[in-house]
PDB file of C-alpha atoms in Angstrom:
ATOM      1  CA  MET A  26      -4.289  -4.489 -11.738  1.00 97.00           C
ATOM      2  CA  VAL A  27      -3.568  -7.085  -9.024  1.00 97.00           C
ATOM      3  CA  LYS A  28      -4.266 -10.787  -9.284  1.00 97.00           C
ATOM      4  CA  ALA A  29      -3.382 -13.345  -6.611  1.00 98.00           C
ATOM      5  CA  GLU A  30      -3.796 -17.082  -7.138  1.00 97.00           C
ATOM      6  CA  ALA A  31      -3.341 -19.492  -4.224  1.00 97.00           C
ATOM      7  CA  VAL A  32      -0.653 -17.290  -2.642  1.00 97.00           C
ATOM      8  CA  HIS A  33       1.164 -18.909   0.278  1.00 97.00           C
ATOM      9  CA  LYS A  34       3.775 -17.340   2.522  1.00 97.00           C
ATOM     10  CA  SER A  35       5.441 -18.848   5.561  1.00 97.00           C
ATOM     11  CA  PHE A  36       8.187 -17.747   7.918  1.00 96.00           C
ATOM     12  CA  GLY A  37       9.823 -20.976   9.045  1.00 94.00           C
ATOM     13  CA  ALA A  38       7.087 -23.197  10.461  1.00 94.00           C
ATOM     14  CA  LEU A  39       4.598 -20.310  10.673  1.00 95.00           C
ATOM     15  CA  ASP A  40       2.101 -20.220   7.794  1.00 96.00           C
ATOM     16  CA  VAL A  41       1.091 -16.584   7.425  1.00 97.00           C
ATOM     17  CA  LEU A  42      -0.777 -16.721   4.088  1.00 98.00           C
ATOM     18  CA  LYS A  43      -2.650 -19.930   3.331  1.00 97.00           C
ATOM     19  CA  GLY A  44      -3.825 -19.636  -0.258  1.00 97.00           C
ATOM     20  CA  ILE A  45      -4.972 -16.083  -1.013  1.00 98.00           C
ATOM     21  CA  ASP A  46      -7.100 -15.591  -4.149  1.00 98.00           C
ATOM     22  CA  LEU A  47      -8.200 -12.077  -5.048  1.00 97.00           C
ATOM     23  CA  GLU A  48      -8.362  -9.564  -7.870  1.00 98.00           C
ATOM     24  CA  VAL A  49      -8.179  -5.780  -7.795  1.00 98.00           C
ATOM     25  CA  ALA A  50      -9.495  -4.045 -10.907  1.00 97.00           C
ATOM     26  CA  ARG A  51      -7.808  -0.978 -12.386  1.00 97.00           C
ATOM     27  CA  GLY A  52      -9.095   2.109 -10.538  1.00 96.00           C
ATOM     28  CA  GLU A  53     -10.543   0.026  -7.699  1.00 97.00           C
ATOM     29  CA  VAL A  54     -10.063   0.837  -4.014  1.00 97.00           C
ATOM     30  CA  MET A  55      -9.862  -2.324  -1.907  1.00 98.00           C
ATOM     31  CA  CYS A  56      -9.722  -2.191   1.883  1.00 98.00           C
ATOM     32  CA  ILE A  57      -8.365  -5.211   3.748  1.00 98.00           C
ATOM     33  CA  LEU A  58      -9.554  -5.593   7.332  1.00 97.00           C
ATOM     34  CA  GLY A  59      -8.731  -8.135   9.997  1.00 96.00           C
ATOM     35  CA  PRO A  60      -7.160  -8.667  13.406  1.00 95.00           C
ATOM     36  CA  SER A  61      -3.426  -8.296  14.009  1.00 93.00           C
ATOM     37  CA  GLY A  62      -1.500 -11.304  12.751  1.00 93.00           C
ATOM     38  CA  SER A  63      -4.054 -12.215  10.084  1.00 96.00           C
ATOM     39  CA  GLY A  64      -1.553 -11.756   7.217  1.00 97.00           C
ATOM     40  CA  LYS A  65      -2.812  -8.424   5.832  1.00 97.00           C
ATOM     41  CA  SER A  66       0.516  -6.577   5.886  1.00 96.00           C
ATOM     42  CA  THR A  67       2.422  -9.648   4.706  1.00 97.00           C
ATOM     43  CA  PHE A  68       0.151  -9.866   1.663  1.00 98.00           C
ATOM     44  CA  LEU A  69       0.847  -6.203   0.790  1.00 96.00           C
ATOM     45  CA  ARG A  70       4.585  -6.810   1.121  1.00 96.00           C
ATOM     46  CA  CYS A  71       4.291  -9.788  -1.235  1.00 96.00           C
ATOM     47  CA  VAL A  72       2.514  -7.643  -3.852  1.00 96.00           C
ATOM     48  CA  ASN A  73       5.505  -5.278  -3.727  1.00 93.00           C
ATOM     49  CA  HIS A  74       7.948  -8.214  -3.601  1.00 92.00           C
ATOM     50  CA  LEU A  75       9.344  -7.045  -0.281  1.00 93.00           C
ATOM     51  CA  GLU A  76       8.543 -10.634   0.717  1.00 93.00           C
ATOM     52  CA  GLN A  77       8.914 -13.599  -1.620  1.00 92.00           C
ATOM     53  CA  ILE A  78       5.921 -15.929  -1.829  1.00 93.00           C
ATOM     54  CA  ASN A  79       6.419 -19.670  -1.233  1.00 92.00           C
ATOM     55  CA  ALA A  80       3.673 -20.897  -3.564  1.00 92.00           C
ATOM     56  CA  GLY A  81       1.024 -19.566  -5.918  1.00 94.00           C
ATOM     57  CA  ARG A  82       1.208 -16.669  -8.370  1.00 94.00           C
ATOM     58  CA  LEU A  83       0.945 -12.891  -8.105  1.00 95.00           C
ATOM     59  CA  TRP A  84       0.558 -10.438 -10.985  1.00 96.00           C
ATOM     60  CA  VAL A  85       0.594  -6.634 -11.054  1.00 96.00           C
ATOM     61  CA  ASP A  86      -0.700  -5.083 -14.269  1.00 95.00           C
ATOM     62  CA  GLY A  87      -0.256  -8.399 -16.096  1.00 93.00           C
ATOM     63  CA  GLU A  88       3.375  -8.856 -15.012  1.00 91.00           C
ATOM     64  CA  MET A  89       4.221 -11.726 -12.681  1.00 92.00           C
ATOM     65  CA  VAL A  90       5.730 -10.470  -9.419  1.00 91.00           C
ATOM     66  CA  GLY A  91       9.265 -11.747  -8.837  1.00 88.00           C
ATOM     67  CA  TYR A  92       9.293 -14.367 -11.609  1.00 88.00           C
ATOM     68  CA  ARG A  93       8.877 -14.928 -15.306  1.00 87.00           C
ATOM     69  CA  GLN A  94       7.616 -17.962 -17.154  1.00 85.00           C
ATOM     70  CA  ASP A  95      10.057 -19.650 -19.553  1.00 86.00           C
ATOM     71  CA  GLY A  96       8.190 -22.571 -21.122  1.00 86.00           C
ATOM     72  CA  ASP A  97       7.488 -24.939 -18.246  1.00 86.00           C
ATOM     73  CA  ARG A  98      10.047 -23.286 -15.985  1.00 88.00           C
ATOM     74  CA  LEU A  99       9.606 -20.406 -13.561  1.00 85.00           C
ATOM     75  CA  LEU A 100      12.686 -18.169 -13.450  1.00 88.00           C
ATOM     76  CA  THR A 101      13.455 -15.740 -10.633  1.00 89.00           C
ATOM     77  CA  LEU A 102      13.855 -12.140 -11.806  1.00 90.00           C
ATOM     78  CA  SER A 103      17.107 -10.293 -11.191  1.00 89.00           C
ATOM     79  CA  GLU A 104      17.298  -7.662  -8.445  1.00 87.00           C
ATOM     80  CA  LYS A 105      17.363  -4.967 -11.162  1.00 87.00           C
ATOM     81  CA  GLU A 106      14.163  -6.342 -12.779  1.00 88.00           C
ATOM     82  CA  ILE A 107      12.470  -6.615  -9.379  1.00 87.00           C
ATOM     83  CA  ALA A 108      13.426  -3.022  -8.515  1.00 87.00           C
ATOM     84  CA  GLU A 109      12.068  -1.855 -11.884  1.00 86.00           C
ATOM     85  CA  GLY A 110       8.712  -3.518 -11.218  1.00 87.00           C
ATOM     86  CA  ARG A 111       8.616  -2.167  -7.684  1.00 88.00           C
ATOM     87  CA  SER A 112       9.216   1.409  -8.909  1.00 89.00           C
ATOM     88  CA  ALA A 113       5.729   1.367 -10.464  1.00 91.00           C
ATOM     89  CA  ILE A 114       4.135   0.551  -7.091  1.00 95.00           C
ATOM     90  CA  GLY A 115       3.844   3.193  -4.379  1.00 95.00           C
ATOM     91  CA  MET A 116       3.866   1.980  -0.785  1.00 95.00           C
ATOM     92  CA  VAL A 117       3.009   3.920   2.362  1.00 96.00           C
ATOM     93  CA  PHE A 118       3.941   2.300   5.674  1.00 93.00           C
ATOM     94  CA  GLN A 119       2.657   2.651   9.253  1.00 90.00           C
ATOM     95  CA  ARG A 120       5.851   4.475  10.168  1.00 89.00           C
ATOM     96  CA  PHE A 121       6.594   7.289   7.787  1.00 88.00           C
ATOM     97  CA  ASN A 122      10.190   6.200   7.006  1.00 89.00           C
ATOM     98  CA  LEU A 123      11.210   9.696   5.896  1.00 95.00           C
ATOM     99  CA  PHE A 124      14.919  10.518   5.790  1.00 96.00           C
ATOM    100  CA  PRO A 125      15.370  12.792   8.838  1.00 96.00           C
ATOM    101  CA  HIS A 126      18.341  14.704   7.367  1.00 97.00           C
ATOM    102  CA  MET A 127      16.357  15.713   4.257  1.00 97.00           C
ATOM    103  CA  THR A 128      13.613  18.312   3.917  1.00 98.00           C
ATOM    104  CA  ALA A 129      10.101  17.298   2.854  1.00 98.00           C
ATOM    105  CA  ALA A 130      10.848  18.338  -0.743  1.00 98.00           C
ATOM    106  CA  GLN A 131      14.189  16.498  -0.790  1.00 98.00           C
ATOM    107  CA  ASN A 132      12.502  13.307   0.464  1.00 97.00           C
ATOM    108  CA  ILE A 133      10.075  13.521  -2.464  1.00 98.00           C
ATOM    109  CA  MET A 134      12.757  14.389  -5.040  1.00 97.00           C
ATOM    110  CA  LEU A 135      15.160  11.583  -4.168  1.00 96.00           C
ATOM    111  CA  ALA A 136      13.620   8.547  -5.926  1.00 94.00           C
ATOM    112  CA  PRO A 137      12.739  10.265  -9.242  1.00 95.00           C
ATOM    113  CA  MET A 138      16.303  11.641  -9.449  1.00 96.00           C
ATOM    114  CA  LYS A 139      18.086   8.424  -8.387  1.00 93.00           C
ATOM    115  CA  VAL A 140      15.857   5.814 -10.050  1.00 89.00           C
ATOM    116  CA  ARG A 141      14.436   7.641 -13.064  1.00 90.00           C
ATOM    117  CA  GLY A 142      17.256  10.108 -13.717  1.00 93.00           C
ATOM    118  CA  VAL A 143      14.930  13.128 -13.478  1.00 95.00           C
ATOM    119  CA  GLY A 144      16.797  16.455 -13.318  1.00 96.00           C
ATOM    120  CA  ARG A 145      16.868  18.401 -10.051  1.00 96.00           C
ATOM    121  CA  LYS A 146      14.816  21.344 -11.390  1.00 96.00           C
ATOM    122  CA  GLU A 147      12.039  19.089 -12.705  1.00 97.00           C
ATOM    123  CA  ALA A 148      12.063  16.959  -9.542  1.00 97.00           C
ATOM    124  CA  LYS A 149      11.799  20.072  -7.366  1.00 97.00           C
ATOM    125  CA  GLN A 150       8.875  21.428  -9.375  1.00 97.00           C
ATOM    126  CA  ARG A 151       7.082  18.064  -9.139  1.00 97.00           C
ATOM    127  CA  ALA A 152       7.750  17.900  -5.385  1.00 97.00           C
ATOM    128  CA  GLY A 153       6.125  21.325  -5.021  1.00 97.00           C
ATOM    129  CA  GLU A 154       3.059  20.168  -6.956  1.00 97.00           C
ATOM    130  CA  LEU A 155       2.743  17.026  -4.848  1.00 97.00           C
ATOM    131  CA  LEU A 156       3.146  18.914  -1.577  1.00 97.00           C
ATOM    132  CA  GLU A 157       0.329  21.197  -2.723  1.00 97.00           C
ATOM    133  CA  GLN A 158      -1.766  18.122  -3.568  1.00 96.00           C
ATOM    134  CA  VAL A 159      -1.406  16.777  -0.006  1.00 96.00           C
ATOM    135  CA  GLY A 160      -2.053  20.203   1.558  1.00 96.00           C
ATOM    136  CA  LEU A 161       1.551  21.024   2.506  1.00 97.00           C
ATOM    137  CA  ALA A 162       2.537  23.578  -0.144  1.00 96.00           C
ATOM    138  CA  ASP A 163       4.378  25.723   2.428  1.00 96.00           C
ATOM    139  CA  ARG A 164       6.348  22.891   4.062  1.00 97.00           C
ATOM    140  CA  GLY A 165       8.835  21.935   1.347  1.00 97.00           C
ATOM    141  CA  ASP A 166      11.872  23.243   3.271  1.00 97.00           C
ATOM    142  CA  THR A 167      10.765  21.716   6.578  1.00 97.00           C
ATOM    143  CA  TYR A 168      12.527  18.703   8.106  1.00 98.00           C
ATOM    144  CA  PRO A 169      10.491  15.668   9.290  1.00 97.00           C
ATOM    145  CA  ALA A 170      11.195  16.374  12.980  1.00 96.00           C
ATOM    146  CA  GLN A 171       9.444  19.755  12.573  1.00 97.00           C
ATOM    147  CA  LEU A 172       6.276  18.133  11.187  1.00 97.00           C
ATOM    148  CA  SER A 173       3.397  16.429  13.001  1.00 95.00           C
ATOM    149  CA  GLY A 174       2.810  12.714  12.415  1.00 95.00           C
ATOM    150  CA  GLY A 175      -0.072  13.478  10.074  1.00 96.00           C
ATOM    151  CA  GLN A 176       2.054  15.892   8.069  1.00 97.00           C
ATOM    152  CA  GLN A 177       4.903  13.364   7.863  1.00 96.00           C
ATOM    153  CA  GLN A 178       2.514  10.723   6.569  1.00 96.00           C
ATOM    154  CA  ARG A 179       1.205  13.138   3.940  1.00 97.00           C
ATOM    155  CA  VAL A 180       4.804  13.781   2.828  1.00 97.00           C
ATOM    156  CA  ALA A 181       5.269   9.991   2.654  1.00 97.00           C
ATOM    157  CA  ILE A 182       2.204   9.753   0.376  1.00 97.00           C
ATOM    158  CA  ALA A 183       3.591  12.554  -1.821  1.00 97.00           C
ATOM    159  CA  ARG A 184       6.928  10.722  -1.966  1.00 97.00           C
ATOM    160  CA  ALA A 185       5.186   7.537  -3.165  1.00 96.00           C
ATOM    161  CA  LEU A 186       3.257   9.523  -5.787  1.00 97.00           C
ATOM    162  CA  ALA A 187       6.466  11.119  -7.110  1.00 96.00           C
ATOM    163  CA  MET A 188       7.225   7.919  -9.046  1.00 94.00           C
ATOM    164  CA  ASP A 189       3.827   8.136 -10.837  1.00 94.00           C
ATOM    165  CA  PRO A 190       2.787   4.675  -9.610  1.00 95.00           C
ATOM    166  CA  LYS A 191       0.028   2.669 -11.248  1.00 96.00           C
ATOM    167  CA  LEU A 192      -0.806   1.091  -7.887  1.00 97.00           C
ATOM    168  CA  MET A 193      -0.703   2.449  -4.321  1.00 97.00           C
ATOM    169  CA  LEU A 194      -0.402   0.165  -1.300  1.00 97.00           C
ATOM    170  CA  PHE A 195      -1.188   1.526   2.172  1.00 97.00           C
ATOM    171  CA  ASP A 196      -0.170  -0.511   5.229  1.00 96.00           C
ATOM    172  CA  GLU A 197      -2.250   0.842   8.125  1.00 95.00           C
ATOM    173  CA  PRO A 198      -1.221   4.417   7.240  1.00 95.00           C
ATOM    174  CA  THR A 199      -3.045   5.998  10.209  1.00 94.00           C
ATOM    175  CA  SER A 200      -2.294   3.487  12.975  1.00 91.00           C
ATOM    176  CA  ALA A 201       0.751   5.398  14.300  1.00 89.00           C
ATOM    177  CA  LEU A 202      -1.102   8.741  14.383  1.00 92.00           C
ATOM    178  CA  ASP A 203      -2.838  10.566  17.187  1.00 91.00           C
ATOM    179  CA  PRO A 204      -6.620  10.339  16.624  1.00 89.00           C
ATOM    180  CA  GLU A 205      -7.001  14.026  15.725  1.00 90.00           C
ATOM    181  CA  LEU A 206      -4.443  13.674  12.914  1.00 92.00           C
ATOM    182  CA  VAL A 207      -6.064  10.669  11.234  1.00 94.00           C
ATOM    183  CA  GLY A 208      -8.628  12.712   9.286  1.00 93.00           C
ATOM    184  CA  GLU A 209      -6.075  14.783   7.361  1.00 94.00           C
ATOM    185  CA  VAL A 210      -4.372  11.643   6.011  1.00 95.00           C
ATOM    186  CA  LEU A 211      -7.663   9.928   5.122  1.00 95.00           C
ATOM    187  CA  GLU A 212      -8.763  13.086   3.287  1.00 95.00           C
ATOM    188  CA  VAL A 213      -5.684  12.863   1.020  1.00 96.00           C
ATOM    189  CA  MET A 214      -6.389   9.164   0.434  1.00 96.00           C
ATOM    190  CA  ARG A 215     -10.050   9.871  -0.424  1.00 95.00           C
ATOM    191  CA  ALA A 216      -8.938  12.469  -2.984  1.00 95.00           C
ATOM    192  CA  LEU A 217      -6.578   9.905  -4.540  1.00 95.00           C
ATOM    193  CA  ALA A 218      -9.398   7.370  -4.713  1.00 94.00           C
ATOM    194  CA  LYS A 219     -11.691   9.912  -6.409  1.00 93.00           C
ATOM    195  CA  GLY A 220      -8.906  10.619  -8.897  1.00 94.00           C
ATOM    196  CA  GLY A 221      -8.988   6.998 -10.055  1.00 95.00           C
ATOM    197  CA  MET A 222      -5.845   5.654  -8.359  1.00 97.00           C
ATOM    198  CA  THR A 223      -5.854   1.886  -7.843  1.00 97.00           C
ATOM    199  CA  MET A 224      -5.399   1.382  -4.096  1.00 98.00           C
ATOM    200  CA  VAL A 225      -5.092  -1.548  -1.709  1.00 98.00           C
ATOM    201  CA  VAL A 226      -5.452  -0.307   1.855  1.00 98.00           C
ATOM    202  CA  VAL A 227      -4.839  -2.342   5.000  1.00 97.00           C
ATOM    203  CA  THR A 228      -6.714  -0.389   7.651  1.00 95.00           C
ATOM    204  CA  HIS A 229      -8.773  -0.421  10.846  1.00 92.00           C
ATOM    205  CA  GLU A 230     -10.593   2.739   9.739  1.00 93.00           C
ATOM    206  CA  ILE A 231     -14.053   1.286   9.111  1.00 94.00           C
ATOM    207  CA  GLY A 232     -15.488   4.705   8.210  1.00 93.00           C
ATOM    208  CA  PHE A 233     -12.918   5.087   5.431  1.00 94.00           C
ATOM    209  CA  ALA A 234     -13.699   1.587   4.150  1.00 95.00           C
ATOM    210  CA  LYS A 235     -17.417   2.403   4.092  1.00 94.00           C
ATOM    211  CA  SER A 236     -17.026   5.705   2.265  1.00 92.00           C
ATOM    212  CA  ALA A 237     -14.063   5.138  -0.067  1.00 94.00           C
ATOM    213  CA  ALA A 238     -13.739   1.409  -0.802  1.00 96.00           C
ATOM    214  CA  ASP A 239     -15.220  -0.353  -3.820  1.00 97.00           C
ATOM    215  CA  SER A 240     -14.571  -3.695  -2.147  1.00 98.00           C
ATOM    216  CA  VAL A 241     -13.753  -4.925   1.355  1.00 98.00           C
ATOM    217  CA  VAL A 242     -11.831  -8.074   2.251  1.00 98.00           C
ATOM    218  CA  PHE A 243     -11.854  -9.531   5.758  1.00 98.00           C
ATOM    219  CA  MET A 244      -8.844 -11.717   6.559  1.00 98.00           C
ATOM    220  CA  ASP A 245      -8.186 -13.924   9.561  1.00 97.00           C
ATOM    221  CA  GLN A 246      -5.440 -16.451  10.235  1.00 96.00           C
ATOM    222  CA  GLY A 247      -3.986 -16.202   6.743  1.00 97.00           C
ATOM    223  CA  VAL A 248      -7.172 -16.745   4.749  1.00 98.00           C
ATOM    224  CA  ILE A 249      -9.879 -14.530   3.221  1.00 98.00           C
ATOM    225  CA  VAL A 250     -12.967 -15.126   5.325  1.00 98.00           C
ATOM    226  CA  GLU A 251     -15.322 -12.805   3.473  1.00 97.00           C
ATOM    227  CA  SER A 252     -15.179 -10.260   0.658  1.00 98.00           C
ATOM    228  CA  GLY A 253     -17.537  -8.078  -1.335  1.00 97.00           C
ATOM    229  CA  PRO A 254     -18.915  -4.533  -1.555  1.00 97.00           C
ATOM    230  CA  PRO A 255     -18.568  -2.545   1.713  1.00 97.00           C
ATOM    231  CA  GLU A 256     -22.323  -2.375   2.242  1.00 96.00           C
ATOM    232  CA  GLU A 257     -22.450  -6.183   2.285  1.00 96.00           C
ATOM    233  CA  VAL A 258     -19.305  -7.063   4.246  1.00 97.00           C
ATOM    234  CA  LEU A 259     -19.656  -4.207   6.749  1.00 96.00           C
ATOM    235  CA  GLY A 260     -23.412  -3.770   6.724  1.00 95.00           C
ATOM    236  CA  ASN A 261     -24.554  -7.383   6.541  1.00 96.00           C
ATOM    237  CA  PRO A 262     -21.616  -9.746   7.226  1.00 96.00           C
ATOM    238  CA  GLN A 263     -22.377 -13.424   6.644  1.00 95.00           C
ATOM    239  CA  HIS A 264     -19.542 -15.070   8.532  1.00 96.00           C
ATOM    240  CA  ALA A 265     -19.518 -15.347  12.336  1.00 97.00           C
ATOM    241  CA  ARG A 266     -15.833 -14.358  12.482  1.00 96.00           C
ATOM    242  CA  THR A 267     -16.503 -11.156  10.513  1.00 96.00           C
ATOM    243  CA  LYS A 268     -19.448 -10.306  12.765  1.00 96.00           C
ATOM    244  CA  ALA A 269     -17.326 -10.819  15.899  1.00 95.00           C
ATOM    245  CA  PHE A 270     -14.509  -8.635  14.542  1.00 95.00           C
ATOM    246  CA  LEU A 271     -16.846  -5.786  13.530  1.00 94.00           C
ATOM    247  CA  ALA A 272     -18.591  -5.950  16.914  1.00 93.00           C
ATOM    248  CA  GLU A 273     -15.197  -5.296  18.527  1.00 90.00           C
ATOM    249  CA  VAL A 274     -14.118  -2.392  16.299  1.00 87.00           C
ATOM    250  CA  LEU A 275     -17.400  -0.558  15.646  1.00 80.00           C
TER     251      LEU A 275
END
């Protein structure tokens, strides 16, 4: 579902990604761990083409992200083509980014109606189903300010799911939440994982990585230091940098 080959990304003189190679199989849940500034979030943003890579190649479901090959030449996709590709990828951010002047249901209905041309009645019915899926069936008419952080993040997940994505990206979805609200968001994510959704999750929640991930990647300073099944990377890390990081967070 995701394939990265020698992906580089820099901001001015700062090299943030220094040649990332990884693959995420269809239906796989991959958790990416690492200290702040290691390039985890930047990599997710590149997968969604919110950031443009400087070198290497990225594919989602066999389609090159941001470019197309024309013989020996690499052509940049138009904004319309990029937006079309991005509509098949759901992304959940640290901050919930809900529209404050819209109810929970309206936040979920907006993209299907605007991007896909779905009718209001159908969009409203789907929003109701998704709110039920994330445990908020009775909150459709509630505005974001009236919801807890955990509830807002669950609405944000429902909003991402409204576009029927083939891939879900989570950028530290629980880091802005009070500790007692983290569990309700992780529970929704676990249910998604069990349902076969392909997910790439940047997280500090080691327990979630242990229980829900098929693979774990540890990044530091723009490179992948170690990767493999969670029982290996988390239970028996081989690299000194991974061991030091886990000793700090466990």
